[in-house]
mmCIF file of C-alpha atoms in Angstrom:
data_model
loop_
_atom_site.group_PDB
_atom_site.id
_atom_site.type_symbol
_atom_site.label_atom_id
_atom_site.label_comp_id
_atom_site.label_asym_id
_atom_site.label_seq_id
_atom_site.Cartn_x
_atom_site.Cartn_y
_atom_site.Cartn_z
ATOM 1 C CA GLU A 1 86.789 161.893 18.123
ATOM 2 C CA ASN A 2 84.210 164.069 19.086
ATOM 3 C CA LEU A 3 84.649 168.043 17.327
ATOM 4 C CA LYS A 4 83.955 170.003 20.242
ATOM 5 C CA ILE A 5 83.937 173.891 19.605
ATOM 6 C CA GLU A 6 83.891 176.671 21.664
ATOM 7 C CA ASP A 7 82.983 180.593 20.868
ATOM 8 C CA THR A 8 82.939 182.877 23.618
ATOM 9 C CA SER A 9 82.921 185.945 21.519
ATOM 10 C CA VAL A 10 78.723 186.701 21.707
ATOM 11 C CA CYS A 11 77.623 188.133 25.284
ATOM 12 C CA MET A 12 73.790 187.867 26.198
ATOM 13 C CA VAL A 13 72.243 190.635 25.357
ATOM 14 C CA HIS A 14 68.358 190.191 26.974
ATOM 15 C CA SER A 15 67.714 188.589 30.053
ATOM 16 C CA PRO A 16 65.114 185.499 29.345
ATOM 17 C CA ALA A 17 62.302 188.121 30.671
ATOM 18 C CA GLU A 18 62.732 190.322 28.467
ATOM 19 C CA MET A 19 63.256 187.689 25.672
ATOM 20 C CA GLN A 20 60.073 185.814 26.322
ATOM 21 C CA ARG A 21 58.147 190.004 26.206
ATOM 22 C CA GLY A 22 59.866 190.553 22.652
ATOM 23 C CA LEU A 23 59.492 186.358 21.368
ATOM 24 C CA GLU A 24 55.646 187.342 22.051
ATOM 25 C CA ALA A 25 55.470 191.014 20.385
ATOM 26 C CA VAL A 26 57.963 190.086 17.424
ATOM 27 C CA GLU A 27 54.999 186.960 17.021
ATOM 28 C CA LYS A 28 51.671 189.414 17.636
ATOM 29 C CA GLN A 29 53.481 191.460 14.898
ATOM 30 C CA SER A 30 53.881 189.238 12.640
ATOM 31 C CA GLN A 31 50.583 187.786 12.786
ATOM 32 C CA GLN A 32 49.560 191.129 11.955
ATOM 33 C CA TYR A 33 51.510 191.077 8.810
ATOM 34 C CA ILE A 34 50.068 188.343 7.402
ATOM 35 C CA GLN A 35 46.126 189.256 7.801
ATOM 36 C CA GLU A 36 47.019 192.847 5.907
ATOM 37 C CA PRO A 37 44.689 192.829 2.824
ATOM 38 C CA GLU A 38 47.162 191.187 0.107
ATOM 39 C CA THR A 39 47.290 194.612 -2.127
ATOM 40 C CA LYS A 40 48.345 196.736 0.913
ATOM 41 C CA TRP A 41 51.211 194.451 1.770
ATOM 42 C CA LYS A 42 52.241 194.890 -1.663
ATOM 43 C CA ASP A 43 51.772 198.483 -2.146
ATOM 44 C CA SER A 44 53.411 198.604 1.183
ATOM 45 C CA ILE A 45 56.587 196.591 0.512
ATOM 46 C CA HIS A 46 57.148 198.274 -2.861
ATOM 47 C CA GLU A 47 57.597 201.714 -0.929
ATOM 48 C CA ARG A 48 59.790 200.253 1.632
ATOM 49 C CA ILE A 49 62.295 198.698 -1.027
ATOM 50 C CA GLY A 50 61.986 201.808 -2.947
ATOM 51 C CA GLU A 51 64.052 203.406 0.496
ATOM 52 C CA ARG A 52 66.710 201.243 0.626
ATOM 53 C CA PRO A 53 70.150 200.227 -1.294
ATOM 54 C CA LYS A 54 69.786 197.447 -3.795
ATOM 55 C CA ILE A 55 71.095 193.905 -2.136
ATOM 56 C CA ASN A 56 73.810 192.579 -3.611
ATOM 57 C CA LEU A 57 73.949 188.444 -3.058
ATOM 58 C CA LEU A 58 76.707 186.815 -4.022
ATOM 59 C CA GLN A 59 75.933 184.218 -7.103
ATOM 60 C CA SER A 60 75.985 181.192 -5.151
ATOM 61 C CA SER A 61 73.223 182.346 -2.601
ATOM 62 C CA LYS A 62 71.048 183.900 -5.128
ATOM 63 C CA ASP A 63 71.455 179.937 -6.200
ATOM 64 C CA ARG A 64 70.302 178.826 -2.667
ATOM 65 C CA LEU A 65 67.418 181.215 -3.131
ATOM 66 C CA GLN A 66 66.165 180.535 -5.940
ATOM 67 C CA ARG A 67 65.917 176.393 -4.868
ATOM 68 C CA ARG A 68 64.102 177.825 -2.392
ATOM 69 C CA LEU A 69 61.299 179.497 -4.482
ATOM 70 C CA LYS A 70 61.571 176.708 -6.614
ATOM 71 C CA GLU A 71 62.774 178.464 -9.471
ATOM 72 C CA LYS A 72 65.697 176.432 -10.966
ATOM 73 C CA ASP A 73 67.336 173.256 -10.281
ATOM 74 C CA GLU A 74 70.364 172.401 -9.353
ATOM 75 C CA VAL A 75 73.442 172.622 -11.507
ATOM 76 C CA THR A 76 76.343 170.011 -11.332
ATOM 77 C CA VAL A 77 79.747 171.456 -10.942
ATOM 78 C CA GLU A 78 82.041 170.191 -13.399
ATOM 79 C CA THR A 79 85.860 169.165 -12.150
ATOM 80 C CA THR A 80 88.689 171.452 -13.690
ATOM 81 C CA ASN A 81 91.104 169.110 -15.373
ATOM 82 C CA PRO A 82 91.356 166.015 -13.165
ATOM 83 C CA GLU A 83 94.604 163.603 -13.453
ATOM 84 C CA LYS A 84 93.871 160.162 -15.047
ATOM 85 C CA ASN A 85 93.793 158.036 -11.878
ATOM 86 C CA LYS A 86 91.824 155.714 -9.937
ATOM 87 C CA MET A 87 90.461 158.921 -8.633
ATOM 88 C CA ASP A 88 88.631 159.412 -11.369
ATOM 89 C CA LYS A 89 85.913 156.989 -11.151
ATOM 90 C CA LEU A 90 84.963 158.320 -7.583
ATOM 91 C CA ILE A 91 84.797 162.173 -8.655
ATOM 92 C CA GLU A 92 82.595 160.904 -11.616
ATOM 93 C CA ILE A 93 80.138 160.018 -9.511
ATOM 94 C CA LEU A 94 80.311 162.275 -7.010
ATOM 95 C CA ASN A 95 79.528 165.127 -9.918
ATOM 96 C CA SER A 96 76.924 163.267 -11.019
ATOM 97 C CA MET A 97 75.196 163.588 -7.469
ATOM 98 C CA ARG A 98 72.674 166.125 -6.755
ATOM 99 C CA ASN A 99 70.516 166.487 -3.671
ATOM 100 C CA ASN A 100 67.017 165.136 -3.879
ATOM 101 C CA SER A 101 67.457 163.124 -6.650
ATOM 102 C CA SER A 102 65.555 159.824 -7.171
ATOM 103 C CA ASP A 103 68.913 157.627 -7.464
ATOM 104 C CA VAL A 104 70.699 159.885 -5.036
ATOM 105 C CA ASP A 105 71.238 156.871 -2.913
ATOM 106 C CA SER A 106 72.040 154.319 -5.297
ATOM 107 C CA LYS A 107 75.167 156.305 -6.402
ATOM 108 C CA LEU A 108 76.056 156.668 -2.308
ATOM 109 C CA THR A 109 76.205 153.378 -2.515
ATOM 110 C CA THR A 110 77.787 153.107 -5.594
ATOM 111 C CA PHE A 111 80.633 155.676 -4.372
ATOM 112 C CA MET A 112 81.232 153.716 -1.571
ATOM 113 C CA GLU A 113 81.805 150.679 -3.127
ATOM 114 C CA GLU A 114 84.285 152.351 -5.495
ATOM 115 C CA ALA A 115 86.037 153.675 -2.974
ATOM 116 C CA GLN A 116 86.348 150.483 -0.988
ATOM 117 C CA ASN A 117 88.075 148.718 -3.870
ATOM 118 C CA SER A 118 90.098 151.388 -4.596
ATOM 119 C CA THR A 119 91.229 152.559 -1.234
ATOM 120 C CA ASN A 120 94.665 150.805 0.126
ATOM 121 C CA SER A 121 96.611 153.598 2.055
ATOM 122 C CA GLU A 122 96.140 155.822 4.352
ATOM 123 C CA GLU A 123 96.837 158.190 1.891
ATOM 124 C CA MET A 124 94.246 158.046 -1.169
ATOM 125 C CA LEU A 125 91.766 157.496 1.897
ATOM 126 C CA GLY A 126 93.092 161.383 2.633
ATOM 127 C CA GLU A 127 92.829 162.140 -1.340
ATOM 128 C CA ILE A 128 89.171 160.828 -1.335
ATOM 129 C CA VAL A 129 88.040 162.992 2.505
ATOM 130 C CA LYS A 130 89.698 165.939 0.972
ATOM 131 C CA THR A 131 87.639 165.875 -2.818
ATOM 132 C CA ILE A 132 84.489 165.004 -0.895
ATOM 133 C CA TYR A 133 85.045 168.152 1.167
ATOM 134 C CA GLN A 134 86.282 170.290 -1.223
ATOM 135 C CA LYS A 135 83.107 169.564 -3.386
ATOM 136 C CA ALA A 136 81.258 170.627 -0.393
ATOM 137 C CA VAL A 137 83.016 173.785 0.921
ATOM 138 C CA THR A 138 83.016 175.047 -2.866
ATOM 139 C CA ASP A 139 79.406 173.759 -3.811
ATOM 140 C CA ARG A 140 76.853 174.545 -0.741
ATOM 141 C CA SER A 141 73.914 173.006 -2.899
ATOM 142 C CA PHE A 142 76.147 169.625 -2.462
ATOM 143 C CA ALA A 143 76.924 169.938 1.402
ATOM 144 C CA SER A 144 73.371 168.035 2.512
ATOM 145 C CA THR A 145 74.636 164.984 0.158
ATOM 146 C CA ALA A 146 78.090 165.291 0.873
ATOM 147 C CA ALA A 147 77.130 165.052 4.788
ATOM 148 C CA LYS A 148 75.409 162.016 4.025
ATOM 149 C CA LEU A 149 78.160 160.318 2.485
ATOM 150 C CA CYS A 150 80.636 161.425 5.062
ATOM 151 C CA ASP A 151 77.874 159.505 7.548
ATOM 152 C CA LYS A 152 78.024 156.419 5.305
ATOM 153 C CA MET A 153 81.560 155.995 5.097
ATOM 154 C CA ALA A 154 82.713 157.240 8.640
ATOM 155 C CA LEU A 155 83.642 154.207 10.302
ATOM 156 C CA PHE A 156 85.740 153.183 6.899
ATOM 157 C CA MET A 157 89.732 152.910 8.150
ATOM 158 C CA VAL A 158 92.182 152.253 6.427
ATOM 159 C CA GLU A 159 95.929 151.693 8.543
ATOM 160 C CA GLY A 160 94.355 152.154 11.506
ATOM 161 C CA THR A 161 92.675 156.019 10.096
ATOM 162 C CA LYS A 162 89.242 156.017 10.067
ATOM 163 C CA PHE A 163 87.805 158.076 7.314
ATOM 164 C CA ARG A 164 85.971 160.052 10.290
ATOM 165 C CA SER A 165 88.929 160.780 11.770
ATOM 166 C CA LEU A 166 90.627 162.511 9.037
ATOM 167 C CA LEU A 167 87.745 164.573 7.660
ATOM 168 C CA LEU A 168 86.955 166.155 11.407
ATOM 169 C CA ASN A 169 90.438 167.141 11.163
ATOM 170 C CA MET A 170 89.988 169.179 8.327
ATOM 171 C CA LEU A 171 86.377 170.875 9.954
ATOM 172 C CA GLN A 172 88.791 171.548 12.804
ATOM 173 C CA LYS A 173 91.434 173.026 11.007
ATOM 174 C CA ASP A 174 89.170 175.475 9.115
ATOM 175 C CA PHE A 175 87.081 176.008 12.653
ATOM 176 C CA THR A 176 90.452 177.282 14.002
ATOM 177 C CA MET A 177 90.486 179.741 10.863
ATOM 178 C CA ARG A 178 87.367 180.643 10.260
ATOM 179 C CA GLU A 179 87.851 184.365 10.848
ATOM 180 C CA GLU A 180 91.032 184.564 8.687
ATOM 181 C CA LEU A 181 88.826 182.479 5.637
ATOM 182 C CA GLN A 182 85.421 184.780 6.266
ATOM 183 C CA GLN A 183 87.972 187.933 5.317
ATOM 184 C CA ARG A 184 89.522 186.192 2.861
ATOM 185 C CA ASP A 185 87.234 184.271 0.906
ATOM 186 C CA VAL A 186 83.721 184.609 2.094
ATOM 187 C CA GLU A 187 81.963 182.344 -0.299
ATOM 188 C CA ARG A 188 84.634 179.318 1.065
ATOM 189 C CA TRP A 189 83.724 180.612 4.000
ATOM 190 C CA LEU A 190 79.694 179.887 3.142
ATOM 191 C CA GLY A 191 80.474 176.874 2.465
ATOM 192 C CA PHE A 192 82.408 175.531 5.175
ATOM 193 C CA ILE A 193 79.549 177.027 7.379
ATOM 194 C CA THR A 194 77.109 175.344 5.412
ATOM 195 C CA PHE A 195 78.777 171.394 5.275
ATOM 196 C CA LEU A 196 79.385 172.151 9.454
ATOM 197 C CA CYS A 197 75.732 172.814 9.853
ATOM 198 C CA GLU A 198 74.695 169.428 7.845
ATOM 199 C CA VAL A 199 77.648 167.093 9.317
ATOM 200 C CA PHE A 200 76.060 167.916 13.110
ATOM 201 C CA SER A 201 72.505 167.076 11.485
ATOM 202 C CA THR A 202 73.241 164.091 10.086
ATOM 203 C CA MET A 203 76.813 162.502 11.479
ATOM 204 C CA ARG A 204 76.465 160.717 14.958
ATOM 205 C CA SER A 205 79.192 159.862 17.024
ATOM 206 C CA SER A 206 80.069 156.066 18.036
ATOM 207 C CA THR A 207 78.136 156.062 20.849
ATOM 208 C CA ARG A 208 74.867 157.554 18.713
ATOM 209 C CA GLU A 209 75.170 161.365 20.110
ATOM 210 C CA PRO A 210 75.378 164.115 17.606
ATOM 211 C CA PHE A 211 79.030 166.217 17.264
ATOM 212 C CA ARG A 212 78.544 168.986 19.822
ATOM 213 C CA VAL A 213 79.602 171.816 16.890
ATOM 214 C CA LEU A 214 78.375 175.408 17.895
ATOM 215 C CA LEU A 215 78.190 178.005 15.284
ATOM 216 C CA LEU A 216 77.517 181.617 16.367
ATOM 217 C CA GLN A 217 77.692 184.396 13.582
ATOM 218 C CA SER A 218 79.657 187.578 13.470
ATOM 219 C CA GLN A 219 77.941 190.269 14.974
ATOM 220 C CA ASP A 220 78.174 192.340 11.799
ATOM 221 C CA MET A 221 76.416 190.247 9.406
ATOM 222 C CA LYS A 222 75.846 190.518 6.236
ATOM 223 C CA GLU A 223 72.745 189.341 3.750
ATOM 224 C CA ASP A 224 74.912 186.027 2.724
ATOM 225 C CA ALA A 225 75.656 185.211 6.116
ATOM 226 C CA VAL A 226 72.233 185.954 7.409
ATOM 227 C CA LEU A 227 71.170 183.846 4.994
ATOM 228 C CA CYS A 228 73.089 180.872 5.297
ATOM 229 C CA CYS A 229 72.917 181.234 8.914
ATOM 230 C CA SER A 230 68.324 181.218 8.690
ATOM 231 C CA MET A 231 68.610 178.057 5.846
ATOM 232 C CA GLU A 232 70.887 176.320 8.010
ATOM 233 C CA LEU A 233 68.653 176.670 11.320
ATOM 234 C CA GLN A 234 65.320 175.556 9.984
ATOM 235 C CA SER A 235 67.517 172.140 9.453
ATOM 236 C CA THR A 236 69.637 172.219 12.616
ATOM 237 C CA GLY A 237 67.422 174.157 15.094
ATOM 238 C CA ARG A 238 66.282 171.956 16.956
ATOM 239 C CA LEU A 239 69.038 169.706 17.493
ATOM 240 C CA LEU A 240 70.869 172.561 18.281
ATOM 241 C CA GLU A 241 68.852 174.476 20.726
ATOM 242 C CA GLU A 242 68.676 170.250 22.314
ATOM 243 C CA GLN A 243 72.374 169.979 22.769
ATOM 244 C CA LEU A 244 72.855 173.862 23.574
ATOM 245 C CA PRO A 245 69.540 175.314 24.832
ATOM 246 C CA GLU A 246 71.768 178.339 26.390
ATOM 247 C CA MET A 247 73.655 179.146 23.354
ATOM 248 C CA MET A 248 71.101 178.782 21.092
ATOM 249 C CA MET A 249 69.168 181.452 23.909
ATOM 250 C CA GLU A 250 71.999 183.643 22.927
ATOM 251 C CA LEU A 251 71.901 183.231 19.266
ATOM 252 C CA LEU A 252 68.076 184.433 19.211
ATOM 253 C CA ALA A 253 68.766 187.481 21.284
ATOM 254 C CA ILE A 254 71.209 188.224 18.936
ATOM 255 C CA ALA A 255 68.400 187.796 16.410
ATOM 256 C CA ARG A 256 65.461 189.687 17.667
ATOM 257 C CA ASN A 257 68.090 193.002 18.310
ATOM 258 C CA LYS A 258 69.263 192.543 14.529
ATOM 259 C CA MET A 259 65.739 192.403 13.585
ATOM 260 C CA LEU A 260 64.783 195.467 15.468
ATOM 261 C CA CYS A 261 67.726 197.355 14.440
ATOM 262 C CA PRO A 262 66.817 200.144 11.913
ATOM 263 C CA SER A 263 70.658 200.081 10.001
ATOM 264 C CA GLU A 264 69.613 196.128 9.013
ATOM 265 C CA SER A 265 68.472 195.979 5.591
ATOM 266 C CA MET A 266 64.519 194.572 5.028
ATOM 267 C CA LEU A 267 65.751 190.842 3.780
ATOM 268 C CA THR A 268 68.410 191.088 6.426
ATOM 269 C CA ARG A 269 65.396 191.655 9.116
ATOM 270 C CA SER A 270 62.432 189.421 7.087
ATOM 271 C CA LEU A 271 64.815 186.213 7.383
ATOM 272 C CA LEU A 272 65.453 186.636 11.248
ATOM 273 C CA LEU A 273 62.269 187.155 12.255
ATOM 274 C CA GLU A 274 61.854 183.801 10.071
ATOM 275 C CA VAL A 275 63.859 182.284 11.956
ATOM 276 C CA ILE A 276 62.266 183.201 15.335
ATOM 277 C CA GLU A 277 58.639 182.503 13.878
ATOM 278 C CA LEU A 278 60.304 179.336 13.345
ATOM 279 C CA HIS A 279 61.471 178.677 17.046
ATOM 280 C CA ALA A 280 57.786 179.926 18.335
ATOM 281 C CA ASN A 281 57.041 176.881 16.492
ATOM 282 C CA ASN A 282 59.246 174.841 17.952
ATOM 283 C CA TRP A 283 61.174 174.147 14.962
ATOM 284 C CA ASN A 284 58.388 172.974 13.047
ATOM 285 C CA PRO A 285 57.498 174.000 9.574
ATOM 286 C CA LEU A 286 55.106 177.328 9.164
ATOM 287 C CA THR A 287 51.947 176.776 7.842
ATOM 288 C CA PRO A 288 51.457 177.047 4.207
ATOM 289 C CA THR A 289 50.164 180.842 4.390
ATOM 290 C CA ILE A 290 53.038 182.049 6.396
ATOM 291 C CA THR A 291 55.718 180.600 4.083
ATOM 292 C CA GLN A 292 54.671 181.913 1.074
ATOM 293 C CA TYR A 293 54.646 185.454 2.857
ATOM 294 C CA TYR A 294 58.107 185.191 3.406
ATOM 295 C CA ASN A 295 59.119 183.743 -0.022
ATOM 296 C CA LYS A 296 56.924 186.521 -1.497
ATOM 297 C CA THR A 297 59.048 189.174 0.181
ATOM 298 C CA ILE A 298 62.003 187.460 -0.248
ATOM 299 C CA GLN A 299 61.429 187.086 -3.893
ATOM 300 C CA LYS A 300 60.585 190.836 -3.905
ATOM 301 C CA LEU A 301 63.535 192.146 -2.033
ATOM 302 C CA THR A 302 66.132 190.371 -4.154
ATOM 303 C CA ALA A 303 64.617 191.152 -7.758
#
């Protein structure tokens, strides 16, 4: 039942020795940025921003940035005219959940109990999985909570069908058509990637192993995709590298190339530099000073 996905569309760009030298140079350069006087840094950022076209992010990406910068509370997604049936209570509980809220664990438990009492057929179980999945991929702020809920309900079984099997089938379906999804609906594509990363970080197989999922971004990366990638790597980077070290090396090589490419936006380069620094720090949180540097930079670049 493991979700095993491979993507061979990305090739190696650097040799290991070149990558190491490049990483050392980037780390040294980033440290020099931190040591510059704040006034000089502000003037420099202001001048460089004036040279670049305005960055247009999707509203959902702006919301994620604002949550990161603690400027905005999460909003509840309202249901659009749900039918009056036994799914109503489950949808109500689902919409009341918020990431990091004090009562999220109790609501997860309440949802599980209600689902167990309401589910009497494989069809009903499929509806529950679909409802959770649709909310997770259309509301990126809910992805983390959805992954926790799916982990708790993974072994829930009705008529011989497990919750986990239905969920992985949905993930597999969207993964196989990810390129088409990216072209047709970028918002949903980003939501899918975010949720898939959260599933990888949270859920485990029956042997307590992570699902071996590999996500490599397209060579043609836009700001929204880079933002999604960088934020998910902050939470899943360590686990991804443990499971797929060679693929992580390729991903970091792509990130370095993109970061050093003059044609990329300053926001893209800043986000990728932060990922490279996190990797150099063994995926541990960066110091408050460095984190503040990136937060201020992102604020200025997206203002």
